[in-house]
Short mmCIF file of C-alpha atoms (C1' of nucleotides) in Angstrom, two decimals:
data_model
loop_
_atom_site.label_atom_id
_atom_site.label_comp_id
_atom_site.label_asym_id
_atom_site.label_seq_id
_atom_site.Cartn_x
_atom_site.Cartn_y
_atom_site.Cartn_z
CA MET A 1357 -115.62 -85.52 -4.83
CA SER A 1358 -116.75 -82.51 -2.88
CA SER A 1359 -120.07 -82.60 -1.18
CA TYR A 1360 -120.69 -79.08 -2.41
CA GLN A 1361 -121.82 -78.63 -5.96
CA THR A 1362 -123.08 -75.69 -7.92
CA LEU A 1363 -126.79 -75.16 -7.65
CA PRO A 1364 -128.66 -76.72 -10.56
CA GLY A 1365 -128.42 -74.55 -13.63
CA PHE A 1366 -125.54 -72.46 -12.30
CA ARG A 1367 -122.03 -72.54 -13.67
CA ASP A 1368 -118.50 -72.41 -12.35
CA PHE A 1369 -116.16 -70.62 -14.70
CA TYR A 1370 -112.76 -72.28 -14.62
CA PRO A 1371 -110.02 -70.22 -16.27
CA GLU A 1372 -110.55 -71.83 -19.65
CA ASP A 1373 -114.31 -71.24 -19.35
CA LEU A 1374 -113.82 -67.66 -18.30
CA ALA A 1375 -111.51 -67.14 -21.25
CA VAL A 1376 -114.38 -68.12 -23.54
CA ARG A 1377 -116.72 -65.84 -21.65
CA ARG A 1378 -114.30 -62.98 -22.03
CA PHE A 1379 -113.91 -63.71 -25.71
CA ILE A 1380 -117.68 -63.42 -26.09
CA PHE A 1381 -117.98 -60.30 -23.93
CA ASP A 1382 -115.12 -58.57 -25.74
CA ARG A 1383 -116.81 -58.96 -29.10
CA TRP A 1384 -120.20 -57.99 -27.73
CA ARG A 1385 -118.76 -54.77 -26.39
CA GLU A 1386 -116.75 -54.13 -29.52
CA VAL A 1387 -119.76 -54.34 -31.85
CA ALA A 1388 -122.02 -52.38 -29.49
CA GLY A 1389 -119.37 -49.69 -29.48
CA ARG A 1390 -119.15 -49.64 -33.27
CA TYR A 1391 -122.86 -48.92 -33.39
CA GLY A 1392 -122.53 -46.11 -30.91
CA PHE A 1393 -124.13 -47.83 -27.92
CA GLN A 1394 -123.12 -46.93 -24.37
CA GLU A 1395 -122.87 -49.51 -21.62
CA TYR A 1396 -125.02 -49.33 -18.49
CA ASP A 1397 -126.00 -51.69 -15.68
CA GLY A 1398 -128.55 -51.94 -12.89
CA PRO A 1399 -129.07 -54.05 -9.78
CA PRO A 1400 -129.26 -57.83 -10.15
CA LEU A 1401 -131.91 -57.88 -7.44
CA GLU A 1402 -135.11 -55.93 -8.01
CA PRO A 1403 -138.52 -55.49 -6.41
CA LEU A 1404 -140.76 -58.33 -7.51
CA GLU A 1405 -143.41 -55.91 -8.70
CA LEU A 1406 -141.09 -54.69 -11.44
CA TYR A 1407 -141.78 -57.99 -13.18
CA THR A 1408 -145.18 -59.02 -11.89
CA ASP A 1409 -146.92 -55.75 -12.69
CA LYS A 1410 -146.50 -55.19 -16.37
CA SER A 1411 -144.34 -57.67 -18.20
CA GLY A 1412 -147.09 -60.09 -18.97
CA PRO A 1413 -148.03 -63.12 -16.93
CA GLU A 1414 -145.64 -65.49 -18.73
CA ILE A 1415 -142.48 -64.23 -17.13
CA VAL A 1416 -143.60 -64.14 -13.53
CA LYS A 1417 -144.10 -67.87 -13.14
CA GLN A 1418 -140.48 -68.86 -13.11
CA LEU A 1419 -138.72 -66.12 -11.22
CA TYR A 1420 -136.01 -66.52 -8.63
CA ALA A 1421 -138.07 -64.69 -6.03
CA PHE A 1422 -138.04 -64.51 -2.26
CA THR A 1423 -138.77 -62.26 0.68
CA ASP A 1424 -135.76 -60.38 2.02
CA LYS A 1425 -135.02 -59.60 5.65
CA GLY A 1426 -136.79 -56.28 5.32
CA ASN A 1427 -139.92 -58.17 4.30
CA ARG A 1428 -139.65 -56.96 0.74
CA GLU A 1429 -140.73 -59.19 -2.13
CA VAL A 1430 -137.70 -59.32 -4.39
CA ALA A 1431 -136.54 -61.20 -7.47
CA LEU A 1432 -133.26 -61.81 -9.23
CA ARG A 1433 -133.68 -60.07 -12.55
CA PRO A 1434 -134.96 -62.40 -15.29
CA GLU A 1435 -134.60 -59.75 -17.96
CA MET A 1436 -133.12 -56.29 -18.31
CA THR A 1437 -135.86 -54.38 -20.06
CA PRO A 1438 -137.88 -53.35 -16.98
CA THR A 1439 -134.73 -52.05 -15.29
CA LEU A 1440 -133.84 -50.17 -18.44
CA ALA A 1441 -137.33 -48.73 -18.67
CA ARG A 1442 -137.13 -47.50 -15.09
CA MET A 1443 -133.69 -45.97 -15.54
CA VAL A 1444 -134.55 -44.23 -18.77
CA GLY A 1445 -137.97 -43.21 -17.56
CA ALA A 1446 -136.51 -41.48 -14.54
CA HIS A 1447 -134.16 -39.30 -16.58
CA ALA A 1448 -135.70 -39.32 -20.02
CA GLY A 1449 -136.44 -35.62 -20.04
CA GLY A 1450 -132.79 -34.70 -19.93
CA MET A 1451 -131.48 -37.25 -22.39
CA ARG A 1452 -130.86 -36.65 -26.05
CA LYS A 1453 -132.86 -39.00 -28.21
CA PRO A 1454 -132.55 -41.54 -29.57
CA ILE A 1455 -130.86 -43.22 -26.63
CA ARG A 1456 -128.57 -46.12 -27.56
CA TRP A 1457 -127.68 -48.22 -24.57
CA PHE A 1458 -126.36 -51.69 -24.09
CA SER A 1459 -125.73 -53.97 -21.13
CA LEU A 1460 -124.29 -57.39 -20.31
CA PRO A 1461 -126.41 -58.43 -17.34
CA GLN A 1462 -126.41 -61.80 -15.67
CA LEU A 1463 -130.03 -62.91 -15.66
CA PHE A 1464 -131.80 -65.55 -13.58
CA ARG A 1465 -134.76 -67.76 -14.05
CA TYR A 1466 -136.06 -70.53 -11.83
CA GLU A 1467 -136.86 -73.39 -14.13
CA ARG A 1468 -135.58 -76.78 -15.02
CA GLN A 1469 -132.48 -76.53 -17.11
CA GLN A 1470 -132.08 -78.02 -20.53
CA ARG A 1471 -129.84 -77.61 -23.53
CA GLY A 1472 -129.08 -73.93 -24.10
CA ARG A 1473 -131.14 -72.89 -21.15
CA LEU A 1474 -129.81 -72.68 -17.61
CA ARG A 1475 -131.03 -70.91 -14.51
CA GLU A 1476 -128.48 -68.19 -15.05
CA HIS A 1477 -126.95 -66.67 -18.12
CA PHE A 1478 -125.35 -63.53 -19.44
CA GLN A 1479 -127.24 -61.66 -22.05
CA LEU A 1480 -126.20 -58.90 -24.38
CA ASN A 1481 -128.97 -56.29 -24.45
CA LEU A 1482 -129.08 -53.51 -27.03
CA ASP A 1483 -131.87 -50.99 -26.93
CA ILE A 1484 -132.80 -47.87 -28.84
CA ILE A 1485 -135.22 -45.53 -27.11
CA GLY A 1486 -137.01 -42.52 -28.51
CA GLU A 1487 -137.20 -43.32 -32.20
CA ALA A 1488 -140.43 -44.64 -33.72
CA GLY A 1489 -139.27 -44.92 -37.33
CA VAL A 1490 -138.32 -48.16 -39.03
CA ALA A 1491 -134.76 -46.90 -39.51
CA ALA A 1492 -134.20 -47.74 -35.85
CA ASP A 1493 -135.48 -51.28 -36.39
CA ALA A 1494 -133.05 -51.69 -39.25
CA GLU A 1495 -130.17 -50.31 -37.18
CA LEU A 1496 -130.89 -52.67 -34.31
CA LEU A 1497 -131.24 -55.73 -36.51
CA ALA A 1498 -128.04 -54.80 -38.34
CA ALA A 1499 -126.23 -54.55 -35.01
CA ALA A 1500 -127.47 -58.00 -33.98
CA ILE A 1501 -126.35 -59.49 -37.28
CA ASP A 1502 -122.97 -57.81 -37.00
CA VAL A 1503 -122.54 -59.20 -33.50
CA LEU A 1504 -122.73 -62.71 -34.89
CA ARG A 1505 -120.52 -61.79 -37.83
CA ALA A 1506 -117.93 -60.55 -35.35
CA PHE A 1507 -117.61 -64.19 -34.27
CA ASP A 1508 -116.95 -65.15 -37.90
CA LEU A 1509 -120.42 -66.61 -38.30
CA THR A 1510 -121.80 -66.23 -41.82
CA ASP A 1511 -125.09 -66.43 -43.67
CA GLN A 1512 -124.38 -70.15 -43.82
CA ASP A 1513 -124.57 -70.27 -40.03
CA PHE A 1514 -127.55 -68.14 -39.06
CA VAL A 1515 -130.61 -66.33 -40.33
CA ALA A 1516 -132.83 -63.55 -39.00
CA ARG A 1517 -136.52 -64.38 -39.13
CA VAL A 1518 -138.44 -61.14 -39.19
CA SER A 1519 -142.08 -60.52 -38.57
CA ASP A 1520 -144.31 -57.70 -37.42
CA ARG A 1521 -146.91 -57.91 -34.73
CA GLY A 1522 -148.48 -54.82 -36.21
CA LEU A 1523 -148.85 -56.54 -39.56
CA LEU A 1524 -150.11 -59.74 -37.99
CA GLY A 1525 -152.57 -57.79 -35.87
CA ALA A 1526 -153.81 -55.85 -38.89
CA LEU A 1527 -154.27 -59.08 -40.81
CA PHE A 1528 -156.16 -60.70 -37.98
CA LEU A 1529 -158.41 -57.67 -37.54
CA HIS A 1530 -159.00 -57.68 -41.28
CA GLU A 1531 -159.99 -61.34 -41.08
CA GLY A 1532 -162.48 -60.67 -38.34
CA VAL A 1533 -160.64 -61.18 -35.05
CA PRO A 1534 -162.00 -58.79 -32.39
CA GLU A 1535 -159.32 -56.42 -31.07
CA SER A 1536 -159.80 -57.70 -27.53
CA ARG A 1537 -158.85 -61.21 -28.65
CA LEU A 1538 -155.65 -60.24 -30.47
CA GLU A 1539 -153.24 -61.03 -27.65
CA VAL A 1540 -154.73 -64.48 -27.08
CA VAL A 1541 -154.62 -65.23 -30.78
CA PHE A 1542 -150.94 -64.16 -30.90
CA ASN A 1543 -150.11 -66.63 -28.17
CA ILE A 1544 -151.92 -69.43 -29.94
CA VAL A 1545 -150.43 -68.90 -33.39
CA ASP A 1546 -146.99 -68.62 -31.77
CA LYS A 1547 -147.29 -72.43 -31.55
CA LEU A 1548 -147.87 -72.77 -35.26
CA GLU A 1549 -144.76 -74.87 -35.81
CA ARG A 1550 -145.33 -77.16 -32.89
CA GLU A 1551 -149.02 -77.96 -32.78
CA SER A 1552 -151.40 -79.65 -35.17
CA ARG A 1553 -153.89 -77.65 -37.15
CA GLU A 1554 -156.71 -79.39 -35.30
CA GLU A 1555 -155.30 -78.34 -31.94
CA LEU A 1556 -154.78 -74.76 -33.12
CA GLU A 1557 -158.36 -74.66 -34.42
CA ARG A 1558 -159.66 -75.95 -31.14
CA ARG A 1559 -157.74 -73.38 -29.11
CA LEU A 1560 -158.76 -70.54 -31.41
CA ARG A 1561 -162.36 -71.58 -30.97
CA GLU A 1562 -162.29 -72.27 -27.25
CA GLU A 1563 -159.61 -70.00 -25.79
CA ALA A 1564 -159.88 -67.09 -28.21
CA GLU A 1565 -163.61 -67.63 -28.66
CA LEU A 1566 -163.47 -66.98 -32.39
CA GLU A 1567 -166.27 -67.73 -34.86
CA PRO A 1568 -165.55 -70.92 -36.83
CA ALA A 1569 -165.30 -68.95 -40.07
CA VAL A 1570 -162.76 -66.57 -38.49
CA VAL A 1571 -160.71 -69.49 -37.18
CA GLY A 1572 -160.32 -70.74 -40.73
CA ARG A 1573 -159.36 -67.33 -42.06
CA VAL A 1574 -156.80 -66.77 -39.30
CA LEU A 1575 -155.02 -70.00 -40.14
CA ASP A 1576 -155.32 -69.27 -43.86
CA VAL A 1577 -153.17 -66.17 -43.30
CA PHE A 1578 -150.26 -68.53 -42.78
CA GLU A 1579 -150.95 -70.65 -45.83
CA GLU A 1580 -149.05 -68.44 -48.23
CA ARG A 1581 -146.91 -66.41 -45.96
CA ASP A 1582 -143.91 -65.48 -48.04
CA TRP A 1583 -143.39 -61.77 -48.40
CA GLU A 1584 -144.52 -61.48 -52.02
CA SER A 1585 -147.75 -63.32 -51.36
CA ILE A 1586 -148.61 -61.25 -48.33
CA ARG A 1587 -147.76 -58.05 -50.14
CA SER A 1588 -149.75 -58.77 -53.26
CA ARG A 1589 -152.69 -60.04 -51.27
CA TYR A 1590 -152.95 -57.17 -48.80
CA ALA A 1591 -151.12 -54.13 -50.21
CA GLY A 1592 -154.44 -52.69 -51.30
CA THR A 1593 -156.09 -53.23 -47.93
CA GLU A 1594 -156.22 -49.90 -46.18
CA ALA A 1595 -155.64 -51.11 -42.62
CA VAL A 1596 -152.75 -53.37 -43.59
CA ALA A 1597 -150.90 -51.22 -46.12
CA PRO A 1598 -148.99 -49.05 -43.60
CA ARG A 1599 -147.49 -52.12 -41.97
CA ILE A 1600 -146.48 -53.54 -45.32
CA GLU A 1601 -144.82 -50.24 -46.09
CA ALA A 1602 -142.93 -50.29 -42.80
CA LEU A 1603 -141.60 -53.79 -43.37
CA GLU A 1604 -140.72 -52.87 -46.92
CA GLY A 1605 -138.68 -50.01 -45.45
CA LEU A 1606 -136.88 -52.39 -43.14
CA PHE A 1607 -136.05 -54.81 -45.92
CA SER A 1608 -134.78 -52.11 -48.26
CA ARG A 1609 -132.55 -50.72 -45.52
CA MET A 1610 -131.15 -54.16 -44.75
CA ASP A 1611 -130.50 -54.53 -48.45
CA ALA A 1612 -128.70 -51.17 -48.60
CA MET A 1613 -126.52 -52.25 -45.68
CA GLY A 1614 -125.60 -55.38 -47.57
CA MET A 1615 -127.40 -57.63 -45.12
CA ALA A 1616 -130.38 -58.81 -47.14
CA ARG A 1617 -128.98 -62.30 -47.30
CA PHE A 1618 -129.29 -62.64 -43.53
CA VAL A 1619 -132.94 -61.61 -43.41
CA ARG A 1620 -135.97 -63.77 -44.02
CA PHE A 1621 -139.59 -62.68 -43.65
CA ASP A 1622 -141.45 -65.14 -41.43
CA LEU A 1623 -144.94 -64.30 -40.29
CA SER A 1624 -144.96 -67.08 -37.70
CA VAL A 1625 -142.44 -65.29 -35.46
CA VAL A 1626 -144.51 -63.74 -32.71
CA ARG A 1627 -142.29 -63.71 -29.60
CA GLY A 1628 -143.76 -64.86 -26.35
CA LEU A 1629 -143.50 -61.67 -24.37
CA ALA A 1630 -146.68 -59.65 -24.31
CA TYR A 1631 -145.03 -56.26 -24.53
CA TYR A 1632 -143.88 -56.41 -28.14
CA THR A 1633 -145.85 -54.07 -30.38
CA GLY A 1634 -144.25 -53.94 -33.83
CA ILE A 1635 -141.47 -55.52 -35.80
CA VAL A 1636 -140.12 -58.60 -34.03
CA TRP A 1637 -137.36 -60.96 -35.05
CA GLU A 1638 -135.28 -63.91 -33.97
CA LEU A 1639 -131.85 -65.11 -34.95
CA PHE A 1640 -131.65 -68.84 -35.56
CA ASP A 1641 -128.81 -71.12 -36.43
CA ALA A 1642 -129.18 -72.10 -40.05
CA ARG A 1643 -129.22 -75.81 -39.31
CA GLY A 1644 -132.08 -75.45 -36.88
CA GLU A 1645 -130.31 -77.50 -34.24
CA LEU A 1646 -130.37 -74.96 -31.44
CA ARG A 1647 -132.94 -72.72 -29.91
CA ALA A 1648 -133.01 -69.05 -30.89
CA ILE A 1649 -129.67 -67.29 -30.58
CA ALA A 1650 -131.22 -63.88 -30.11
CA GLY A 1651 -134.59 -62.21 -30.21
CA GLY A 1652 -135.89 -58.72 -30.15
CA GLY A 1653 -138.33 -56.21 -31.40
CA ARG A 1654 -140.35 -53.11 -30.72
CA TYR A 1655 -142.04 -52.39 -27.42
CA ASP A 1656 -143.44 -48.90 -27.97
CA THR A 1657 -145.86 -48.90 -25.05
CA LEU A 1658 -143.75 -50.49 -22.33
CA LEU A 1659 -141.95 -47.40 -21.07
CA GLU A 1660 -145.22 -45.58 -20.67
CA ARG A 1661 -146.65 -48.48 -18.69
CA LEU A 1662 -143.59 -49.00 -16.53
CA SER A 1663 -142.31 -45.49 -15.99
CA GLY A 1664 -145.02 -43.15 -17.18
CA THR A 1665 -142.69 -41.75 -19.81
CA ASP A 1666 -144.16 -42.23 -23.24
CA LEU A 1667 -141.27 -43.13 -25.53
CA PRO A 1668 -141.09 -45.60 -28.40
CA ALA A 1669 -138.43 -48.25 -27.89
CA LEU A 1670 -136.95 -51.41 -29.29
CA GLY A 1671 -134.26 -53.84 -28.28
CA PHE A 1672 -132.90 -57.33 -28.41
CA GLY A 1673 -131.28 -59.88 -26.14
CA MET A 1674 -128.62 -62.44 -26.98
CA GLY A 1675 -127.67 -65.06 -24.41
CA ASP A 1676 -124.20 -66.45 -23.92
CA VAL A 1677 -125.28 -70.08 -23.55
CA VAL A 1678 -126.68 -70.81 -26.99
CA LEU A 1679 -124.06 -68.62 -28.62
CA ARG A 1680 -121.31 -70.53 -26.85
CA GLU A 1681 -122.72 -73.83 -28.07
CA LEU A 1682 -122.93 -72.55 -31.61
CA LEU A 1683 -119.36 -71.24 -31.55
CA ILE A 1684 -118.04 -74.49 -30.11
CA ASP A 1685 -120.00 -76.44 -32.68
CA ARG A 1686 -118.51 -74.35 -35.50
CA ALA A 1687 -115.02 -74.41 -33.93
CA LEU A 1688 -114.95 -70.61 -33.78
CA ILE A 1689 -113.49 -70.15 -30.33
CA PRO A 1690 -109.79 -69.39 -30.63
CA GLU A 1691 -107.19 -70.75 -28.28
CA VAL A 1692 -106.36 -68.02 -25.85
CA GLU A 1693 -102.71 -67.31 -25.26
CA GLU A 1694 -102.13 -66.71 -21.59
CA VAL A 1695 -98.55 -67.92 -21.51
CA PRO A 1696 -95.56 -66.39 -19.75
CA ASP A 1697 -93.23 -64.24 -21.76
CA TYR A 1698 -90.43 -65.38 -19.46
CA TYR A 1699 -89.85 -68.30 -17.16
CA LEU A 1700 -86.88 -67.58 -14.90
CA VAL A 1701 -84.57 -70.42 -13.95
CA ALA A 1702 -82.21 -70.28 -10.96
CA VAL A 1703 -79.43 -72.84 -11.24
CA THR A 1704 -78.76 -72.79 -7.49
CA PRO A 1705 -80.64 -71.11 -4.64
CA ASP A 1706 -77.87 -68.49 -4.53
CA GLN A 1707 -79.31 -66.80 -7.59
CA GLN A 1708 -82.69 -66.28 -6.00
CA PRO A 1709 -82.22 -62.60 -5.06
CA THR A 1710 -81.07 -61.80 -8.58
CA LEU A 1711 -83.93 -63.80 -10.01
CA LEU A 1712 -86.48 -61.90 -7.95
CA SER A 1713 -85.00 -58.58 -8.93
CA VAL A 1714 -84.98 -59.51 -12.61
CA ALA A 1715 -88.55 -60.83 -12.38
CA GLN A 1716 -89.80 -57.57 -10.94
CA ARG A 1717 -88.00 -55.50 -13.54
CA LEU A 1718 -89.49 -57.59 -16.36
CA ARG A 1719 -92.93 -57.40 -14.81
CA ALA A 1720 -92.68 -53.65 -14.37
CA ASP A 1721 -92.08 -53.56 -18.08
CA GLY A 1722 -95.33 -55.41 -18.74
CA ASN A 1723 -94.00 -58.91 -19.25
CA ARG A 1724 -95.79 -61.98 -17.99
CA VAL A 1725 -93.22 -63.69 -15.77
CA GLU A 1726 -93.16 -66.90 -13.74
CA TYR A 1727 -90.56 -68.88 -11.84
CA ALA A 1728 -90.52 -71.90 -9.54
CA LEU A 1729 -91.74 -71.14 -6.05
CA ARG A 1730 -89.43 -73.69 -4.47
CA ASP A 1731 -85.89 -74.85 -5.10
CA GLN A 1732 -85.91 -77.29 -7.96
CA SER A 1733 -83.44 -78.85 -10.33
CA VAL A 1734 -82.75 -77.01 -13.55
CA GLY A 1735 -84.32 -79.86 -15.48
CA LYS A 1736 -87.44 -79.60 -13.39
CA GLN A 1737 -87.62 -75.87 -13.89
CA PHE A 1738 -87.39 -76.33 -17.63
CA LYS A 1739 -90.14 -78.92 -17.50
CA ASN A 1740 -92.29 -76.38 -15.74
CA ALA A 1741 -91.41 -73.70 -18.25
CA ALA A 1742 -92.44 -75.98 -21.10
CA ALA A 1743 -95.59 -77.08 -19.29
CA VAL A 1744 -96.85 -73.52 -18.83
CA GLY A 1745 -95.95 -72.69 -22.41
CA ALA A 1746 -93.38 -70.00 -21.67
CA ARG A 1747 -92.03 -68.28 -24.77
CA ARG A 1748 -88.55 -67.88 -23.30
CA THR A 1749 -86.58 -69.08 -20.33
CA LEU A 1750 -84.01 -66.91 -18.70
CA VAL A 1751 -81.29 -68.91 -16.97
CA LEU A 1752 -79.43 -67.42 -14.03
CA GLY A 1753 -76.43 -69.43 -12.84
CA PRO A 1754 -73.37 -68.53 -10.81
CA ASP A 1755 -71.35 -67.75 -13.95
CA GLU A 1756 -74.02 -65.59 -15.55
CA VAL A 1757 -74.76 -63.64 -12.39
CA ALA A 1758 -71.07 -63.03 -11.81
CA ALA A 1759 -70.84 -61.62 -15.32
CA GLY A 1760 -74.00 -59.57 -14.91
CA GLU A 1761 -75.70 -61.60 -17.62
CA ALA A 1762 -78.35 -64.25 -18.22
CA VAL A 1763 -78.85 -66.94 -20.82
CA VAL A 1764 -82.06 -66.44 -22.80
CA ARG A 1765 -83.51 -69.48 -24.48
CA GLU A 1766 -86.23 -69.30 -27.10
CA MET A 1767 -88.36 -72.26 -26.18
CA SER A 1768 -89.76 -72.91 -29.64
CA SER A 1769 -86.37 -73.03 -31.38
CA GLY A 1770 -84.02 -73.82 -28.52
CA GLU A 1771 -81.83 -70.97 -29.64
CA GLU A 1772 -79.83 -69.42 -26.81
CA SER A 1773 -78.06 -66.13 -26.38
CA ARG A 1774 -76.54 -64.12 -23.56
CA LEU A 1775 -78.06 -60.92 -22.38
CA SER A 1776 -76.86 -58.20 -20.05
CA LEU A 1777 -78.98 -57.87 -16.93
CA ASP A 1778 -78.50 -54.10 -17.00
CA GLY A 1779 -80.34 -53.79 -20.28
CA LEU A 1780 -83.25 -55.98 -19.26
CA ALA A 1781 -85.79 -53.27 -18.93
CA LEU A 1782 -85.35 -52.61 -22.64
CA ALA A 1783 -85.88 -56.21 -23.70
"C1'" G B 1495 -144.33 -79.37 -12.86
"C1'" U B 1496 -144.33 -84.09 -16.54
"C1'" G B 1497 -141.73 -88.09 -19.18
"C1'" G B 1498 -137.21 -90.85 -21.22
"C1'" G B 1499 -131.82 -91.90 -20.67
"C1'" C B 1500 -127.56 -91.80 -17.47
"C1'" G B 1501 -124.62 -91.52 -12.44
"C1'" U B 1502 -117.51 -96.12 -11.24
"C1'" A B 1503 -110.56 -91.70 -10.13
"C1'" G B 1504 -109.74 -84.58 -11.99
"C1'" C B 1505 -111.40 -86.20 -17.43
"C1'" U B 1506 -112.99 -90.22 -21.03
"C1'" C B 1507 -114.63 -94.89 -19.99
"C1'" A B 1508 -113.97 -100.52 -18.86
"C1'" G B 1509 -115.67 -104.04 -15.24
"C1'" U B 1510 -118.50 -106.88 -11.60
"C1'" C B 1511 -124.01 -113.33 -14.71
"C1'" G B 1512 -123.93 -110.75 -6.41
"C1'" G B 1513 -118.03 -113.12 -3.75
"C1'" U B 1514 -111.75 -111.29 -0.65
"C1'" U B 1515 -107.14 -105.74 -1.93
"C1'" A B 1516 -112.39 -102.06 -8.27
"C1'" G B 1517 -109.20 -101.23 -13.43
"C1'" A B 1518 -107.22 -98.67 -18.14
"C1'" G B 1519 -105.88 -94.36 -20.94
"C1'" C B 1520 -105.18 -89.24 -20.35
"C1'" G B 1521 -104.06 -85.68 -16.59
"C1'" C B 1522 -101.50 -84.69 -11.75
"C1'" C B 1523 -97.00 -85.58 -8.37
"C1'" A B 1524 -92.09 -87.69 -7.92
"C1'" G B 1525 -87.75 -90.21 -9.75
"C1'" G B 1526 -84.50 -91.78 -13.94
"C1'" U B 1527 -81.64 -86.53 -15.28
"C1'" U B 1528 -77.66 -81.39 -9.17
"C1'" G B 1529 -76.74 -76.36 -15.87
"C1'" U B 1530 -81.57 -77.22 -20.10
"C1'" G B 1531 -88.06 -78.59 -21.74
"C1'" G B 1532 -91.30 -81.44 -25.19
"C1'" C B 1533 -90.20 -87.95 -26.17
"C1'" C B 1534 -89.36 -92.26 -23.30
"C1'" C B 1535 -89.09 -95.42 -18.79
"C1'" U B 1536 -90.31 -96.32 -13.52
"C1'" G B 1537 -93.03 -95.32 -9.28
"C1'" G B 1538 -96.90 -92.61 -6.50
"C1'" A B 1539 -101.21 -90.01 -4.98
"C1'" G B 1540 -106.24 -89.98 -6.09
"C1'" G B 1541 -112.56 -93.90 -5.41
"C1'" U B 1542 -117.22 -94.52 1.30
"C1'" C B 1543 -118.59 -97.35 -7.44
"C1'" G B 1544 -124.02 -90.24 -6.37
"C1'" C B 1545 -126.89 -90.79 -1.58
"C1'" C B 1546 -130.48 -93.50 1.62
"C1'" G B 1547 -132.99 -97.86 2.40
"C1'" G B 1548 -134.52 -103.09 1.08
"C1'" U B 1549 -133.37 -108.31 -0.36
"C1'" U B 1550 -129.01 -111.49 0.79
"C1'" C B 1551 -124.21 -115.12 4.49
"C1'" A B 1552 -122.35 -111.23 1.10
"C1'" A B 1553 -124.57 -105.34 -2.88
"C1'" U B 1554 -120.51 -101.12 -6.82
"C1'" U B 1555 -123.65 -105.22 -9.17
"C1'" C B 1556 -130.53 -106.90 -7.89
"C1'" C B 1557 -134.98 -103.86 -6.11
"C1'" G B 1558 -137.23 -99.20 -4.23
"C1'" G B 1559 -136.69 -94.22 -3.12
"C1'" U B 1560 -133.97 -89.83 -3.44
"C1'" C B 1561 -130.50 -86.29 -5.35
"C1'" G B 1562 -127.74 -84.85 -9.54
"C1'" C B 1563 -126.73 -84.75 -14.84
"C1'" U B 1564 -128.98 -84.95 -19.58
"C1'" C B 1565 -132.77 -84.83 -23.55
"C1'" A B 1566 -137.66 -83.54 -24.56
"C1'" C B 1567 -142.42 -81.35 -22.93
"C1'" C B 1568 -144.42 -76.81 -20.48
"C1'" C B 1569 -142.50 -71.95 -21.08
"C1'" C B 1570 -139.19 -68.57 -23.05
"C1'" A B 1571 -134.51 -64.10 -21.65
#
RNA sequence: GUGGGCGUAGCUCAGUCGGUUAGAGCGCCAGGUUGUGGCCCUGGAGGUCGCCGGUUCAAUUCCGGUCGCUCACCCCA
């Protein structure tokens, strides 16, 4: 056992692991491309202020941060959105809107690892910038759903829980929450599933400093929170109606795209990050065994705050760790075929020059070719060929070479035939 | 940062009520097989029993600490 191990929460990718990673990346890129997104990237190391300044206090606590040799406070990027905001902000004037960009950054976070959550992961990020209408929200959510469908996951496997901070905010204001307390109240009701009603009431009273009557009304909002109830209760309320209309627009678009069955309205989805402003959603596995597979939403004010460029924006992130667990759990990761097309066998060392020449010609033609790197018995070479899963062996012995031929053996059937070495490049 | 569980071969795990050279299966290497693979047989390599300390004549075993893994909390990409 080596005395060197990976740092806690970091992963080695052995070939079979990297094959899975590539499988995931390939599909991510494929779906992003189908939706017209262009790939970009930024530096993995950023100035600390990029995260401490504006992202909300939650994210700054667990950064991989240090001082570099130039005495700069830096951090390994924990998320991509600030980098994206900077990049777009710097060139926004010259870019046609809406901007559709995606990225596959490796992100870092200094915290104790647990299931589905390491100190490092790769995350698909899709963002649309410069479009305020709900059509963009529908497009983004559809892309996220199609990403999972590209892995052969179905509505039996996952569901999108959709909410709207705008709606929730309007409801809270309607029920008497002061505007200055909204953010605090969001953070408290985000725990709706995990904390007792008594605890929530206490926090709403003490941390959000709400009147007792308002506390009750805030929690009552969640009593009947299915879409029909919310709509019938508040559609006539002036301050709330526009948000209801927006969500209605999202749902009807999802329906028109044939994705209604993946979408569930759920008012309790708030998202922890402070910068979300509108429709927010999370993708969960249908069995509820894993943490969220993906999450995203609107952050219409972030670009203005980070880059000074006032553009509406929305995006989502999907990590590779939870997705990988889900795919393994559902047996949806295919065996990757990285086997040689040819394994070349030299009967005696005399055939080595011919073998090398043949190998190079086959390789030049795009074939995957291997052969033993030391002199071995024919039996041994065949063992190797079988062990690496070669489709065919090509046997070069004194007789064959003298005749300018080779014996080709199909490893699955054992069928053999002779082949002219001259014609090899055509094989 | 807090709490629970677990650390024996590359992997999955036995085992040791404290006692001499710590085992199995799989995998790996070699041979049986110097012109043909998968099966089979034989042999081999590979372990400071996570690390440090304590108790003891003796610790892989008991105790403490520590590190790591893991699950949950906190928090959330």
